[in-house]
Coordinates of C-alpha atoms in Angstrom, one line a residue:
X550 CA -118.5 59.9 153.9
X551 CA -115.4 62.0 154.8
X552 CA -116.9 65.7 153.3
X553 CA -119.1 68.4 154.6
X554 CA -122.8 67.6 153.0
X555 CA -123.7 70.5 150.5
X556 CA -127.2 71.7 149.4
X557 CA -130.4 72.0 151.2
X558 CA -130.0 70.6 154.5
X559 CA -132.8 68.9 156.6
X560 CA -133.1 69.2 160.3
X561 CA -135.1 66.8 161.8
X562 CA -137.4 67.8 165.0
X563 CA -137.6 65.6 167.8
X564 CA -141.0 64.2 167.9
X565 CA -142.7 63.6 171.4
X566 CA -145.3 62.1 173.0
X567 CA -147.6 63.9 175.9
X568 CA -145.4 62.9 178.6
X569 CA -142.5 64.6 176.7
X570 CA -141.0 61.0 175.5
X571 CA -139.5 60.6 172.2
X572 CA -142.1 59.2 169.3
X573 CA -139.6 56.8 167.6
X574 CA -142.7 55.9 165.2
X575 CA -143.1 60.0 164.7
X576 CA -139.0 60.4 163.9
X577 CA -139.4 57.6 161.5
X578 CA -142.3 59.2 159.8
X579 CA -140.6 62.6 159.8
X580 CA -137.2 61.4 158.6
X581 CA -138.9 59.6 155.6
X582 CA -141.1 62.6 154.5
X583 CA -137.3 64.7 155.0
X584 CA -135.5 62.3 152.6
X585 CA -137.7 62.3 150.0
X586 CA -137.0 65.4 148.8
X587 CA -133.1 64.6 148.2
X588 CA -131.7 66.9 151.0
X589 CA -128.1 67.4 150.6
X590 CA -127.8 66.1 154.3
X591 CA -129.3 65.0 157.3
X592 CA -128.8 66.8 160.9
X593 CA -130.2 64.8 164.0
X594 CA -130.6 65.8 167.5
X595 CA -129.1 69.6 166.7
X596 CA -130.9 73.0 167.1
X597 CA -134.2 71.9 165.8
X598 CA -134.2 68.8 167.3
X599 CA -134.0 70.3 170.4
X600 CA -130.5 69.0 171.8
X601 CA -130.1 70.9 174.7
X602 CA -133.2 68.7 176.1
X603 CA -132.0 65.5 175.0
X604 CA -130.3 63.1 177.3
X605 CA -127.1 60.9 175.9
X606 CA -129.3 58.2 175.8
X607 CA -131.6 59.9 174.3
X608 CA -129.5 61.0 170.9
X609 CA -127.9 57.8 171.1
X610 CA -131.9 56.3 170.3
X611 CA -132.3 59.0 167.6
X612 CA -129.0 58.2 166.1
X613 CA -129.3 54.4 165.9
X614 CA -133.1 55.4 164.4
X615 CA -131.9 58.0 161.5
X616 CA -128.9 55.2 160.3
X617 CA -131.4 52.6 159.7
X618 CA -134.1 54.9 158.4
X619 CA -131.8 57.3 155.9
X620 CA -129.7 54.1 154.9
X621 CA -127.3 55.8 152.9
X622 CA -129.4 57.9 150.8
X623 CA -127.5 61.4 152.7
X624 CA -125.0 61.8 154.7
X625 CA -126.2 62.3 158.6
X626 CA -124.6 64.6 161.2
X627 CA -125.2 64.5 164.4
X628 CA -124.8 67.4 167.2
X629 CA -122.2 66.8 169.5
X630 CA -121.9 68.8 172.5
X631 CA -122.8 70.4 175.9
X632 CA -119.9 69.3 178.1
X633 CA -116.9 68.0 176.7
X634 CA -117.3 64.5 177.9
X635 CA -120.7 64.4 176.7
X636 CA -119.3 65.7 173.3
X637 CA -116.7 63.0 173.2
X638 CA -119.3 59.9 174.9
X639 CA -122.0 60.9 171.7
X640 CA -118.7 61.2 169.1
X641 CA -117.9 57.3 170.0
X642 CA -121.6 55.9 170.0
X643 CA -122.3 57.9 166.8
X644 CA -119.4 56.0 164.8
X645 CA -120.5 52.7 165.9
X646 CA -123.9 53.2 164.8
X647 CA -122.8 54.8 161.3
X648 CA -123.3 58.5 161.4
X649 CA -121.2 60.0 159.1
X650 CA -119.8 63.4 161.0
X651 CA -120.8 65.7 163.1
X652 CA -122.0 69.5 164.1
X653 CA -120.3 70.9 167.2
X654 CA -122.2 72.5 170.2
X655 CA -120.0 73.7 172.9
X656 CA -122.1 74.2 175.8
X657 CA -125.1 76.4 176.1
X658 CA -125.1 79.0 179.1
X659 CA -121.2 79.8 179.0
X660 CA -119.2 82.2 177.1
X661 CA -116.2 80.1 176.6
X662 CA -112.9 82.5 175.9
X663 CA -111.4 81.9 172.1
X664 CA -108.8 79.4 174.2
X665 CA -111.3 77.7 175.8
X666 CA -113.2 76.7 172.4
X667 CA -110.1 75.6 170.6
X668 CA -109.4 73.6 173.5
X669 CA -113.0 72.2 173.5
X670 CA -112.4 71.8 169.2
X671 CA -109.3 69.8 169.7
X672 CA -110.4 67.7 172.5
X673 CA -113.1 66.5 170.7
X674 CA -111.0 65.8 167.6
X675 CA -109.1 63.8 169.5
X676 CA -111.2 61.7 171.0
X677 CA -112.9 61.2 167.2
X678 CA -111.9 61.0 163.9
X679 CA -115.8 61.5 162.6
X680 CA -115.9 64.3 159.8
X681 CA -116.2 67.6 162.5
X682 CA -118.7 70.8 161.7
X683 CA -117.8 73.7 163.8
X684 CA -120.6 76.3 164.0
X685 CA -120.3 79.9 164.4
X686 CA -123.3 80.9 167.0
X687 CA -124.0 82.9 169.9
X688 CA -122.3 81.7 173.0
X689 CA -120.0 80.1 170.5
X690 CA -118.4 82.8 168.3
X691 CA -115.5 82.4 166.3
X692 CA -112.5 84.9 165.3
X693 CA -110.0 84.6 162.4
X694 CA -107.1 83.7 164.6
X695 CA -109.3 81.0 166.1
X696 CA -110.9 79.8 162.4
X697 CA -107.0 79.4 161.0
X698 CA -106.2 77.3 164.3
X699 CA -109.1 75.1 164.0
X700 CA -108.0 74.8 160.2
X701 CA -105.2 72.3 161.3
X702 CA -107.9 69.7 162.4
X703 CA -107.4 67.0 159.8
X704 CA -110.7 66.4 160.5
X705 CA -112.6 68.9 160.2
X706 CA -114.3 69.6 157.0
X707 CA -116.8 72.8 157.5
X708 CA -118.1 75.8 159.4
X709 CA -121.7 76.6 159.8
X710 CA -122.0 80.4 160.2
X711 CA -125.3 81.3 162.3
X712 CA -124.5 85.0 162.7
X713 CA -124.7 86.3 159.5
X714 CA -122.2 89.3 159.8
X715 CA -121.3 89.3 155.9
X716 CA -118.1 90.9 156.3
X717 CA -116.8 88.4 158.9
X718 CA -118.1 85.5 156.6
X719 CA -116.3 86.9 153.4
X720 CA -113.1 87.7 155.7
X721 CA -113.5 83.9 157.1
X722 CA -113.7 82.1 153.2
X723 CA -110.9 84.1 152.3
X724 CA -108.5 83.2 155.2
X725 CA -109.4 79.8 154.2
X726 CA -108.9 79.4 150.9
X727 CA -105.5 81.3 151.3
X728 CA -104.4 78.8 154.0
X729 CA -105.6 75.8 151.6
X730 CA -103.5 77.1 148.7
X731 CA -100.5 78.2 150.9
X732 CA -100.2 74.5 152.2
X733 CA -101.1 72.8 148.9
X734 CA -104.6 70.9 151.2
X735 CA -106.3 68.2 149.5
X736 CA -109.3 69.6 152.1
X737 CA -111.4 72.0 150.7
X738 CA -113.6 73.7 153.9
X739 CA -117.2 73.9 153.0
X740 CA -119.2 76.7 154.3
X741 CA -123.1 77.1 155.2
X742 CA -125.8 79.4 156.0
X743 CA -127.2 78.7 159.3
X744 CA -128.9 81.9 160.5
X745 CA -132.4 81.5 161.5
X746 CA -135.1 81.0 158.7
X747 CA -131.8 81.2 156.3
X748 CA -134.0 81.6 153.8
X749 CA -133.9 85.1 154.4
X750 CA -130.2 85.7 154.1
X751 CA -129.7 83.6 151.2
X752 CA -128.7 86.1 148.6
X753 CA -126.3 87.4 150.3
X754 CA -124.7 84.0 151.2
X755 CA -125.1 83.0 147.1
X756 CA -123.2 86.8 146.5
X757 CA -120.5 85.0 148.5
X758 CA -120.6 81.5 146.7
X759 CA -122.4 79.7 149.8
X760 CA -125.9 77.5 148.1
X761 CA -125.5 75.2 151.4
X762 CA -128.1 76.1 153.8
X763 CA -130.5 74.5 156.7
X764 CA -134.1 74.9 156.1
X765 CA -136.7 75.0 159.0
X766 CA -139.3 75.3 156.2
X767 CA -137.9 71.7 155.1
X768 CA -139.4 70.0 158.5
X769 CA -142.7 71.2 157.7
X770 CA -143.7 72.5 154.2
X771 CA -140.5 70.8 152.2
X772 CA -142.6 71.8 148.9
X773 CA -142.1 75.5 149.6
X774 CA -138.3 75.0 150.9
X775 CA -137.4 73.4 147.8
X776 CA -138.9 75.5 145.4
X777 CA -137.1 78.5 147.0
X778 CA -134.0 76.8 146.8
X779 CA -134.8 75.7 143.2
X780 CA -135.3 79.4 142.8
X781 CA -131.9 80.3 144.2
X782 CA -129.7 77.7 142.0
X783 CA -131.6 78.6 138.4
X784 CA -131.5 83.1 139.6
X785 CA -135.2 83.3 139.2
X786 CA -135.2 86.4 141.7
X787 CA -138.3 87.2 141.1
X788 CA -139.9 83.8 142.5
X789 CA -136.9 84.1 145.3
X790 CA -138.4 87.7 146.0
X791 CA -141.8 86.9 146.1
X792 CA -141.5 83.8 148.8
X793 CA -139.7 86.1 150.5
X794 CA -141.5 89.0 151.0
X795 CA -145.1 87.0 151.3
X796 CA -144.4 83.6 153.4
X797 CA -140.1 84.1 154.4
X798 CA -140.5 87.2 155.9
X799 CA -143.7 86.9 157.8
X800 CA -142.6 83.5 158.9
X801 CA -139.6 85.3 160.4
X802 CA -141.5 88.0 162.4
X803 CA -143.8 85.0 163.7
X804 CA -140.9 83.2 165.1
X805 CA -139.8 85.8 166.9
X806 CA -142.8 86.4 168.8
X807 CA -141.6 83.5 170.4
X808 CA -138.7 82.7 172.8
X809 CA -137.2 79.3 171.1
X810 CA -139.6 80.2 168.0
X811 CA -137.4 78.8 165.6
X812 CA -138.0 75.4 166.9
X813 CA -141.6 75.7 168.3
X814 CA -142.6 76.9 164.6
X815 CA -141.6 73.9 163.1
X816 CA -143.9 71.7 165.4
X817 CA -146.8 74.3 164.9
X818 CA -146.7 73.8 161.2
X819 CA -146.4 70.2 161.1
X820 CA -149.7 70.4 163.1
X821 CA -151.7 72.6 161.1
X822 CA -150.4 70.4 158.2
X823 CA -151.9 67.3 159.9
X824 CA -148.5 66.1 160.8
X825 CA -148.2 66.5 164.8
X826 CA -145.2 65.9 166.6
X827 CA -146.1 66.5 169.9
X828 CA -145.0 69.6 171.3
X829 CA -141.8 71.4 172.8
X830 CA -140.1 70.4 176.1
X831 CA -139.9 73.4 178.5
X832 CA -138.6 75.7 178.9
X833 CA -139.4 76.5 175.1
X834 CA -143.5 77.3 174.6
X835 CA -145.3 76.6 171.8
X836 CA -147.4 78.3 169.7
X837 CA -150.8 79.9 170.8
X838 CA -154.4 79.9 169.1
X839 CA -154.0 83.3 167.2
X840 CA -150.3 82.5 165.9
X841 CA -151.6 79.3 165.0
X842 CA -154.0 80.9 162.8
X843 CA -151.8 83.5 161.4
X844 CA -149.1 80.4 160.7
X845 CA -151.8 78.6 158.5
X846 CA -152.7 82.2 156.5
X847 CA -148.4 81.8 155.6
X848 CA -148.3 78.7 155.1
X849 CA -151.5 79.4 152.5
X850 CA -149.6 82.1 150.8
X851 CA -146.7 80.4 150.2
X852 CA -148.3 77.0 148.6
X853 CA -150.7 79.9 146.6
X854 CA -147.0 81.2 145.5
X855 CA -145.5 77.6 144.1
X856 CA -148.9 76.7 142.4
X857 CA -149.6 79.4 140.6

């Protein structure tokens, strides 16, 4: 598929076993409960799937895994990053195997200059011709000038935006869409939420014309996750407002508790769901007794929410 996915989009965890391994069997069980519920996409080995523990090898295994295991019901992305020449080894393996584009990470731990990302951008695309995802994120922030370079990528179809500054992301669609009319482009750039628990920025992404979002709550409780997006598409803002004021909200403040919460709070509710995953590799911590029990009275509210 040569387009950005749209939708609800599911980010896999990365399962392990005790001695931090990767459960293959545990992916595979994950992936299929994921694609079940018709996610508009599929994002391996990225933020929730922990890829700044991951060895090459590693992602390679998980990519090879989600091809076979998806097979062709969504489009699969896969994150591509960390230094360039690991960016460029995973872009090569991941079109052998059949992924279908994938979400850029420039390394963690740097603050590369605006020069130094486009570099990093169009080394990349150089070295693939995979569908590219750039993503707007701390230690990776775009500006304008640097969003209408990357633009001239042939192959790159969307921007995740993890920041949330509204203003930017209006001034960003905007500069877009005028450079797609001024050069007539058969390309139209998609855009998507990916803030943390984007649940919670969602109307103000739908003000802007942006329903494509990834959904932590997908990995662990997809029945909530879809009935808020559900909720979202039909303007029923008083079901959007309830789920998130009584499970979105709390879920949020839980997760920060945490350093690396966003992932660790995934793998905590698959547990208490009788679905566990193993835990997280360090230096991220999982979650303790008492968050474990205040997880489980959220997770309760929200299924109370959606049946009643």
């Amino acid at each position: 598929m040569n387009l950005a996915p749209s939708g609800l989009l599911f980010f896999p965890i990365t399962p392990f076993h005790d001695d931090s391994t990767i459960d293959l069997d545990g992916l595979e069980r994950h992936l299929e409960s994921g694609i079940s519920h018709s996610p508009g996409g599929v994002f391996v080995a990225c933020g929730a799937g922990e890829f700044h523990s991951l060895s090459e090898g590693e992602v390679q295994q998980i990519a090879q895994l989600t091809v076979g295991v998806i097979d062709g019901r969504a489009p699969i992305f896969l994150g591509s990053g960390g230094s360039i020449q690991t960016a460029k080894n995973i872009s090569r393996f991941a079109k052998d195997v059949g992924i279908s584009g994938l979400l850029v990470f420039p390394p963690y731990m740097v603050s590369p200059s605006q020069e130094g990302l486009r570099r990093y951008f169009y080394e990349l695309a150089e070295a693939s011709d995979l569908p590219l995802i750039a993503y707007n994120r701390p230690g990776s922030i775009l500006n304008l000038d640097l969003v209408i370079d990357l633009l001239q990528i042939e192959n790159l179809v969307g921007i995740k935006d993890g920041l949330g500054e509204m203003n930017f992301v209006a001034d960003m669609m905007k500069t877009t869409r005028n450079w797609e009319t001024q050069i007539k482009s058969s390309r139209a750039i998609s855009f998507m939420n990916g803030t943390p628990t984007a649940e919670i920025s969602a109307l103000k992404f739908r003000d802007l014309g942006i329903l494509t979002y990834s959904s932590a709550v997908l990995s662990f409780v997809p029945e909530i996750s879809v009935a808020f997006y559900q909720s979202l598409l039909v303007n029923n803002d008083e079901m959007t407002t309830q789920l998130l004021k009584n499970f979105y909200e709390p879920l949020a403040d839980l997760r920060d508790e945490v350093e690396g919460g966003a992932i660790s709070i995934i793998k905590a509710g698959n547990r208490i769901l009788g679905k566990d995953y193993g835990g997280v590799r360090a230096p991220l911590l999982d979650f303790n007794g008492d968050q474990m029990v205040r997880l489980n009275r959220i997770i309760k509210s929200g299924m109370e929410l959606i049946d009643s």
